[in-house]
mmCIF file with all atom_site columns, C-alpha atoms and ligand atoms in Angstrom:
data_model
loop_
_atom_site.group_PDB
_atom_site.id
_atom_site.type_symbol
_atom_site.label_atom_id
_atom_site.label_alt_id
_atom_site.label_comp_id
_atom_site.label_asym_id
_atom_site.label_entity_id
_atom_site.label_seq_id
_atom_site.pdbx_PDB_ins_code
_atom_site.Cartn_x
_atom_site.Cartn_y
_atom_site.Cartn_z
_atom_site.occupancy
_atom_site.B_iso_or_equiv
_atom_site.pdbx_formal_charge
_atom_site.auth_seq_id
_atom_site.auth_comp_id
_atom_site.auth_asym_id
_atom_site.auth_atom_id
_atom_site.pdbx_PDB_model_num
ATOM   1   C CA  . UNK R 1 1   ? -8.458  -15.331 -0.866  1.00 70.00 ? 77  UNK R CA  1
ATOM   2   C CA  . UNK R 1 2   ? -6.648  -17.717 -3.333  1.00 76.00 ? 78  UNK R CA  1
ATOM   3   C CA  . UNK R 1 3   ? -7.311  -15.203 -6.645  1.00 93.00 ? 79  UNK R CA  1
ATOM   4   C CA  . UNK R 1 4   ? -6.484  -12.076 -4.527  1.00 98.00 ? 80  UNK R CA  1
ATOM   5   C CA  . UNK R 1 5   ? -3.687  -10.436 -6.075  1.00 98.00 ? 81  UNK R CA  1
ATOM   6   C CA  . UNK R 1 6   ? -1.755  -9.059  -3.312  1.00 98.00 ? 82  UNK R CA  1
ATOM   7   C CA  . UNK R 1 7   ? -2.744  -12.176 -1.096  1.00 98.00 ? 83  UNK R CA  1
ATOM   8   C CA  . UNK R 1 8   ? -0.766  -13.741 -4.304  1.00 98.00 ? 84  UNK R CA  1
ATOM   9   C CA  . UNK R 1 9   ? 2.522   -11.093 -3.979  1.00 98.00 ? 85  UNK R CA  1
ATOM   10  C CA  . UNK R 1 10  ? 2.549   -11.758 -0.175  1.00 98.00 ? 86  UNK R CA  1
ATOM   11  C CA  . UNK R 1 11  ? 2.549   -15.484 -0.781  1.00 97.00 ? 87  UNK R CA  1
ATOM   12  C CA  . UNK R 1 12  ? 5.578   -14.906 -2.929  1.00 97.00 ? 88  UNK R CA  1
ATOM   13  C CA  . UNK R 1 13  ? 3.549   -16.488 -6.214  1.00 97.00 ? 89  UNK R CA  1
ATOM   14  C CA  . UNK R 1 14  ? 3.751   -13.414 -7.807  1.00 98.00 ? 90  UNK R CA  1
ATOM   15  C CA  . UNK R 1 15  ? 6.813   -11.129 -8.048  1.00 98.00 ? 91  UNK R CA  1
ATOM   16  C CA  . UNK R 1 16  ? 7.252   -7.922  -6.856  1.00 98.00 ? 92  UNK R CA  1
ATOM   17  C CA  . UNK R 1 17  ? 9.604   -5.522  -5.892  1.00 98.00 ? 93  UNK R CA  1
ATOM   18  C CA  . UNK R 1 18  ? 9.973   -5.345  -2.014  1.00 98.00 ? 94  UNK R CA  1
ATOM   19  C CA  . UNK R 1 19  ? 11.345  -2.689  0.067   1.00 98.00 ? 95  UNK R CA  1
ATOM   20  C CA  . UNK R 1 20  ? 10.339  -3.780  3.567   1.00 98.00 ? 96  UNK R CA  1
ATOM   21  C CA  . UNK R 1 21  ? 8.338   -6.956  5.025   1.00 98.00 ? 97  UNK R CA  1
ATOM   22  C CA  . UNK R 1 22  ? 7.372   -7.808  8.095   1.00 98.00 ? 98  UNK R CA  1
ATOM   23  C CA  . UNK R 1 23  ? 5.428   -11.026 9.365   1.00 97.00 ? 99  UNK R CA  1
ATOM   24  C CA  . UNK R 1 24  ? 2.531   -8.745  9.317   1.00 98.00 ? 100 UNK R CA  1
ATOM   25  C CA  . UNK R 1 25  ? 3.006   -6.297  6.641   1.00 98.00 ? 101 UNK R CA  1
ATOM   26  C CA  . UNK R 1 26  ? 4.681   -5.596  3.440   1.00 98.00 ? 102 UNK R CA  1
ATOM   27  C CA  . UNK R 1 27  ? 5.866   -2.531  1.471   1.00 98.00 ? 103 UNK R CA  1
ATOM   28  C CA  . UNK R 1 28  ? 6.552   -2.462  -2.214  1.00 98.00 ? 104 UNK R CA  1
ATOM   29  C CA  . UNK R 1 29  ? 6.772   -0.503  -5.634  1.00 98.00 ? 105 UNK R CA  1
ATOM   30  C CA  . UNK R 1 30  ? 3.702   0.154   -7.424  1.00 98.00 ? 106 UNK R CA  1
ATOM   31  C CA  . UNK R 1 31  ? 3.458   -1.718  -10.780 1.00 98.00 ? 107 UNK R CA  1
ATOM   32  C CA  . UNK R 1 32  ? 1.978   1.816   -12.109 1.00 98.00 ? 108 UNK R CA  1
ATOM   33  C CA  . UNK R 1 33  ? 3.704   4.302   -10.924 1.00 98.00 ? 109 UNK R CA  1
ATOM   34  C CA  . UNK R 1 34  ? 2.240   8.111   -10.426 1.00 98.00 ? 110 UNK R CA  1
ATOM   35  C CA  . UNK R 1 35  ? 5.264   9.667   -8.544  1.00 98.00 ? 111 UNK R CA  1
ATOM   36  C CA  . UNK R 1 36  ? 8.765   9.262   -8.273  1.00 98.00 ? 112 UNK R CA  1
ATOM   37  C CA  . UNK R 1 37  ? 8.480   6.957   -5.320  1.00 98.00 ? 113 UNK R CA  1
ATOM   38  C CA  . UNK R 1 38  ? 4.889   5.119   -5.432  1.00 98.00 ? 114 UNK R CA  1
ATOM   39  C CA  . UNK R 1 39  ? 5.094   2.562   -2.738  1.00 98.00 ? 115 UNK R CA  1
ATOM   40  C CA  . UNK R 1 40  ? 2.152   0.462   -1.738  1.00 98.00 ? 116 UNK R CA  1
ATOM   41  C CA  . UNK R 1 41  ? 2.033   -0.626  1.536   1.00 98.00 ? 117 UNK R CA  1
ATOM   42  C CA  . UNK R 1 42  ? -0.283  -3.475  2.777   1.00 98.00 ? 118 UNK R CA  1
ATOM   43  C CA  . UNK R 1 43  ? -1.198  -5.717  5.553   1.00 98.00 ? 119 UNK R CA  1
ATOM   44  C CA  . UNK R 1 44  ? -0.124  -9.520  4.466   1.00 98.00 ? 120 UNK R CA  1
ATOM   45  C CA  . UNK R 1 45  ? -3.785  -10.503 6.205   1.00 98.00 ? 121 UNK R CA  1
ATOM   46  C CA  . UNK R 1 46  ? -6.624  -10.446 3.804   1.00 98.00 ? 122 UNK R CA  1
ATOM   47  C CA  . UNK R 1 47  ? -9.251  -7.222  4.602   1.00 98.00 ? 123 UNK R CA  1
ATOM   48  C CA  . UNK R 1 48  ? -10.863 -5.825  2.095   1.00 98.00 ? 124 UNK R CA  1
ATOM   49  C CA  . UNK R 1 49  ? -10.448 -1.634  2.257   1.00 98.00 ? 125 UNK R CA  1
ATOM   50  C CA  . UNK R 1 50  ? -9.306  0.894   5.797   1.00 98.00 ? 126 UNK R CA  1
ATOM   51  C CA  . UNK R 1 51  ? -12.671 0.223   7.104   1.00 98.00 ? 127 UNK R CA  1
ATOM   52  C CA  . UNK R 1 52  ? -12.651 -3.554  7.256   1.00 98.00 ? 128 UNK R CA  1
ATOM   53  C CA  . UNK R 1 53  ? -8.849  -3.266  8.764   1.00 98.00 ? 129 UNK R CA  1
ATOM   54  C CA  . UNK R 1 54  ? -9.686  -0.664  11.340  1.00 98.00 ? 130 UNK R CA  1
ATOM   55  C CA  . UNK R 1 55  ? -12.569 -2.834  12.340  1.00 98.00 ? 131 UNK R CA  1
ATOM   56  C CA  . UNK R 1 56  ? -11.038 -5.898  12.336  1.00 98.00 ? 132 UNK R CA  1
ATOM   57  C CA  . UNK R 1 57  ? -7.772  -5.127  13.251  1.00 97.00 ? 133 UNK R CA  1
ATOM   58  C CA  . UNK R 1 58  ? -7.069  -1.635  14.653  1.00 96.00 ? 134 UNK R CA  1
ATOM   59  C CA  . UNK R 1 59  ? -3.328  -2.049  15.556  1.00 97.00 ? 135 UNK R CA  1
ATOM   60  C CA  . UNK R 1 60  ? -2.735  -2.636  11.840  1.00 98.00 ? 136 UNK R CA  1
ATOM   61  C CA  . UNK R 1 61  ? -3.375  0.689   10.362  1.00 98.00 ? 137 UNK R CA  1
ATOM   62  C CA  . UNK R 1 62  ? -1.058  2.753   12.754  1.00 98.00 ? 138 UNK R CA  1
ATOM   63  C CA  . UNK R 1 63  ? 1.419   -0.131  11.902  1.00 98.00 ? 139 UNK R CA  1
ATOM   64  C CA  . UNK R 1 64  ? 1.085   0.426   8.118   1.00 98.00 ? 140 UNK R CA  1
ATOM   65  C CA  . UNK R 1 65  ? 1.063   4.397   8.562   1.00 98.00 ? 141 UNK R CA  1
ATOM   66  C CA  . UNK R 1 66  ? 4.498   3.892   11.049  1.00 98.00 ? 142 UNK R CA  1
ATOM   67  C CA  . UNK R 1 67  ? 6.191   1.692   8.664   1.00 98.00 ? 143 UNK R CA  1
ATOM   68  C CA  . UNK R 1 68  ? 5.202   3.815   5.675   1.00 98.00 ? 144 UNK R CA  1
ATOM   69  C CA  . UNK R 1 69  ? 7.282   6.624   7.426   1.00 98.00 ? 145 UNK R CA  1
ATOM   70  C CA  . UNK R 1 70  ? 9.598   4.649   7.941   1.00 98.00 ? 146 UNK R CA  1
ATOM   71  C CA  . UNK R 1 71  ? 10.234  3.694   4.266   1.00 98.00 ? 147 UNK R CA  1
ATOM   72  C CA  . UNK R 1 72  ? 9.816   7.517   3.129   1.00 98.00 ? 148 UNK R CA  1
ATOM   73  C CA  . UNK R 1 73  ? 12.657  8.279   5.108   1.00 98.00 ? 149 UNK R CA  1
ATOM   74  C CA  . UNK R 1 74  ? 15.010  5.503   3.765   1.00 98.00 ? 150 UNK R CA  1
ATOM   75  C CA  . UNK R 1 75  ? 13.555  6.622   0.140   1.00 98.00 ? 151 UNK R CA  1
ATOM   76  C CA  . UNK R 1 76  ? 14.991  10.177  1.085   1.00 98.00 ? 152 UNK R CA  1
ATOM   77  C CA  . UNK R 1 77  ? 11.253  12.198  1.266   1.00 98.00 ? 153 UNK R CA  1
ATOM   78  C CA  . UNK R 1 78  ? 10.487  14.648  3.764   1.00 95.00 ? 154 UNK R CA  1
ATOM   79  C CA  . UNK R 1 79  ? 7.311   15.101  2.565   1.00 98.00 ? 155 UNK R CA  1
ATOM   80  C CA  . UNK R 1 80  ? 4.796   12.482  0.957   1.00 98.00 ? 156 UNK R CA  1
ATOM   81  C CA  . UNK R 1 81  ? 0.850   11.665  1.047   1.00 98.00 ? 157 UNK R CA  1
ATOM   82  C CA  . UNK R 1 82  ? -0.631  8.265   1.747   1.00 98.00 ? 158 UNK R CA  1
ATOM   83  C CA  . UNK R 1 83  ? -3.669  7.741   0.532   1.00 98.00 ? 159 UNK R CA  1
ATOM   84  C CA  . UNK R 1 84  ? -6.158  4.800   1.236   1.00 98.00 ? 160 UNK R CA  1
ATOM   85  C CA  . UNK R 1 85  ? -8.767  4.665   -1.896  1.00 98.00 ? 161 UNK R CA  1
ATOM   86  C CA  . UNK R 1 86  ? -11.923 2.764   -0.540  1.00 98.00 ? 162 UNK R CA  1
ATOM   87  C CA  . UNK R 1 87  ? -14.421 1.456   -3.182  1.00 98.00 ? 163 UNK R CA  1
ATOM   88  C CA  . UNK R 1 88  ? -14.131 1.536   -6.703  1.00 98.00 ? 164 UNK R CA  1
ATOM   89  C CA  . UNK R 1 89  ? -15.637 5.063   -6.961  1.00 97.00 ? 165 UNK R CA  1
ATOM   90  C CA  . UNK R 1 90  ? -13.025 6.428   -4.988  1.00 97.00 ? 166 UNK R CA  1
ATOM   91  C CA  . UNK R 1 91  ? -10.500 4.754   -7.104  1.00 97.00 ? 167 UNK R CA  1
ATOM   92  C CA  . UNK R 1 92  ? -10.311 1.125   -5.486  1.00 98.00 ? 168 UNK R CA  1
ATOM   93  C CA  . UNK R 1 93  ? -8.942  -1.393  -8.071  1.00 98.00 ? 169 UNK R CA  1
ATOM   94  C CA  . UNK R 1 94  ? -7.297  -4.211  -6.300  1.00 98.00 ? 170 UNK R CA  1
ATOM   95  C CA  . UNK R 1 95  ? -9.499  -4.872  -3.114  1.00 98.00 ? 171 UNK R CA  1
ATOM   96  C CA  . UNK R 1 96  ? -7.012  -6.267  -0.506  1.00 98.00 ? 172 UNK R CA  1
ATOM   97  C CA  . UNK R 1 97  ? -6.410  -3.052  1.736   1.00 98.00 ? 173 UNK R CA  1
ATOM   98  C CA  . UNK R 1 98  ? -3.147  -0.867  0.443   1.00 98.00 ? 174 UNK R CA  1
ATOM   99  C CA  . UNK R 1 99  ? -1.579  2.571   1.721   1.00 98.00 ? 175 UNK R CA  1
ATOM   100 C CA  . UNK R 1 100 ? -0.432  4.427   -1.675  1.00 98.00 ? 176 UNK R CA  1
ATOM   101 C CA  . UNK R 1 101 ? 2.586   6.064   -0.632  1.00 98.00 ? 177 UNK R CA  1
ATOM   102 C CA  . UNK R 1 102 ? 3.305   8.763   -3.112  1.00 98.00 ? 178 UNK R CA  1
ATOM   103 C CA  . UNK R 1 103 ? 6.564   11.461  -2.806  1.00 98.00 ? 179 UNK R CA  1
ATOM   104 C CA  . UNK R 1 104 ? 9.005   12.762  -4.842  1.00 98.00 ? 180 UNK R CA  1
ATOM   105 C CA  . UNK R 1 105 ? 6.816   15.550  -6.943  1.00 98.00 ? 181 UNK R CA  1
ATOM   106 C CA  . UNK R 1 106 ? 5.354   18.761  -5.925  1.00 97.00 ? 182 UNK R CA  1
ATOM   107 C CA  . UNK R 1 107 ? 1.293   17.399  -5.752  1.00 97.00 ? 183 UNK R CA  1
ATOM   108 C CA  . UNK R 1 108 ? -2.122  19.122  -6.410  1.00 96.00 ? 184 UNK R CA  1
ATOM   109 C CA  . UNK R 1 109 ? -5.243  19.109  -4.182  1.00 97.00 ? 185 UNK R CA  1
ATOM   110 C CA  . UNK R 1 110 ? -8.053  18.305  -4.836  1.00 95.00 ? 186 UNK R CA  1
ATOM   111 C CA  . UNK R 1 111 ? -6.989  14.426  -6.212  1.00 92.00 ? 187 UNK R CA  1
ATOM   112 C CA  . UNK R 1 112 ? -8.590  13.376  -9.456  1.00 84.00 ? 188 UNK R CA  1
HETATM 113 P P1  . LIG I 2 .   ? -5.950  1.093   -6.102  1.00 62.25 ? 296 LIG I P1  1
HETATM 114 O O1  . LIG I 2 .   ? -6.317  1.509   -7.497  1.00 62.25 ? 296 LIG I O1  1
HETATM 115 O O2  . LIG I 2 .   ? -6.022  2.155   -5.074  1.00 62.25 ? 296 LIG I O2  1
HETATM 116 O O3  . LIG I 2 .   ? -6.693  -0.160  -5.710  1.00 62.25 ? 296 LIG I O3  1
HETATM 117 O O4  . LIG I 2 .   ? -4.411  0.719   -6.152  1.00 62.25 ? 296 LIG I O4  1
HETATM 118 C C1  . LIG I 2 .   ? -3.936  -0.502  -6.630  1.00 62.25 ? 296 LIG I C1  1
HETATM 119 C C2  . LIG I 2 .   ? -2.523  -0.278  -7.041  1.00 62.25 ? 296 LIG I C2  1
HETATM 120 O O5  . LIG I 2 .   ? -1.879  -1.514  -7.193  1.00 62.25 ? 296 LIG I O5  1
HETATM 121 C C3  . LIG I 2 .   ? -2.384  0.482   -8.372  1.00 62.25 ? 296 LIG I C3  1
HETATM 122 O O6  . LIG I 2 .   ? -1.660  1.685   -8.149  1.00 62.25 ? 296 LIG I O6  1
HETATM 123 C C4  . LIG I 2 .   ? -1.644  -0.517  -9.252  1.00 62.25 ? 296 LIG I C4  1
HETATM 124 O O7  . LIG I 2 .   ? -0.733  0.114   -10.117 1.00 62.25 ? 296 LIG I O7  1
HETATM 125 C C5  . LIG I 2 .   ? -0.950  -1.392  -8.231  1.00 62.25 ? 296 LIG I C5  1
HETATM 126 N N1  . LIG I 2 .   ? -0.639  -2.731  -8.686  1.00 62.25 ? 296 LIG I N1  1
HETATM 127 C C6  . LIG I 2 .   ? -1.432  -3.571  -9.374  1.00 62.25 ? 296 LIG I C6  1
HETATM 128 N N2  . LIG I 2 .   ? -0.796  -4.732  -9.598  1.00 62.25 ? 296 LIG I N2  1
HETATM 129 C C7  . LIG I 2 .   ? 0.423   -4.632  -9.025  1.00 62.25 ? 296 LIG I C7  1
HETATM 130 C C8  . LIG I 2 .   ? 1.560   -5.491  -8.912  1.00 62.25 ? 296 LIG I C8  1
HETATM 131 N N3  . LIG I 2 .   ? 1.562   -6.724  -9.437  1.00 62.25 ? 296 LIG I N3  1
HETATM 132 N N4  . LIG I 2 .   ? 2.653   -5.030  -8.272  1.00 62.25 ? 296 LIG I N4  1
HETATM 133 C C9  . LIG I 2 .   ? 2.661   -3.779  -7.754  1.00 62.25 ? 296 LIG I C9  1
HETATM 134 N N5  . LIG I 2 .   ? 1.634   -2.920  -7.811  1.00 62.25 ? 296 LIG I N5  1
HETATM 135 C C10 . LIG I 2 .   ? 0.527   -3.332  -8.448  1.00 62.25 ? 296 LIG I C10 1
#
């Protein structure tokens, strides 16, 4: 997954700005972001979207939901949504699993 982007942050050829790593997962600022805090939080193996992660590696999405709590707290929220976009109808653009965690703003429902 040479050209993957986030394969590319995790591999430390691209920068980013980190708030909490792990051997097996990583937390950092969106690029672009929507809310007042806008972390993305991602596995540092390769899967494609939630499905292929739960599949392939179940432990990893209660670890990414755990550590994203984790963070919130630290980032002061009490409340916050996570949101996994799957596909590029549902608003997929980089396709190397991520957990949007989003805070900081009173939000609407339904999303966009
Ligand atoms: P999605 O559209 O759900 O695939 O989310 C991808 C997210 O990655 C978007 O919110 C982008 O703003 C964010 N993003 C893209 N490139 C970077 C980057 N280099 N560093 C941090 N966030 C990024």
């Amino acid at each position: 997954m040479s050209e993957c982007l986030f394969c590319r942050i995790v591999r430390g050829e691209l920068t980013a700005d980190i708030v909490h790593r792990t051997d097996s997962l990583m937390i950092f600022r969106d690029i672009a972001p929507q809310a007042p805090v806008h972390l993305v939080a991602i596995p540092t193996e390769h899967h494609v979207d939630a499905g292929a992660l739960a599949a392939e590696d179940p432990g990893a999405v209660g670890a990414l939901v755990t550590a994203a709590d984790q963070v919130a707290r630290l980032e002061g929220l009490t409340d916050y949504r996570l949101v996994f976009n799957s596909g590029a109808l549902a608003g997929q653009s980089v396709f190397h699993v991520h957990l949007h965690l989003l805070g900081g703003r009173a939000m609407g429902w339904p999303p966009g």
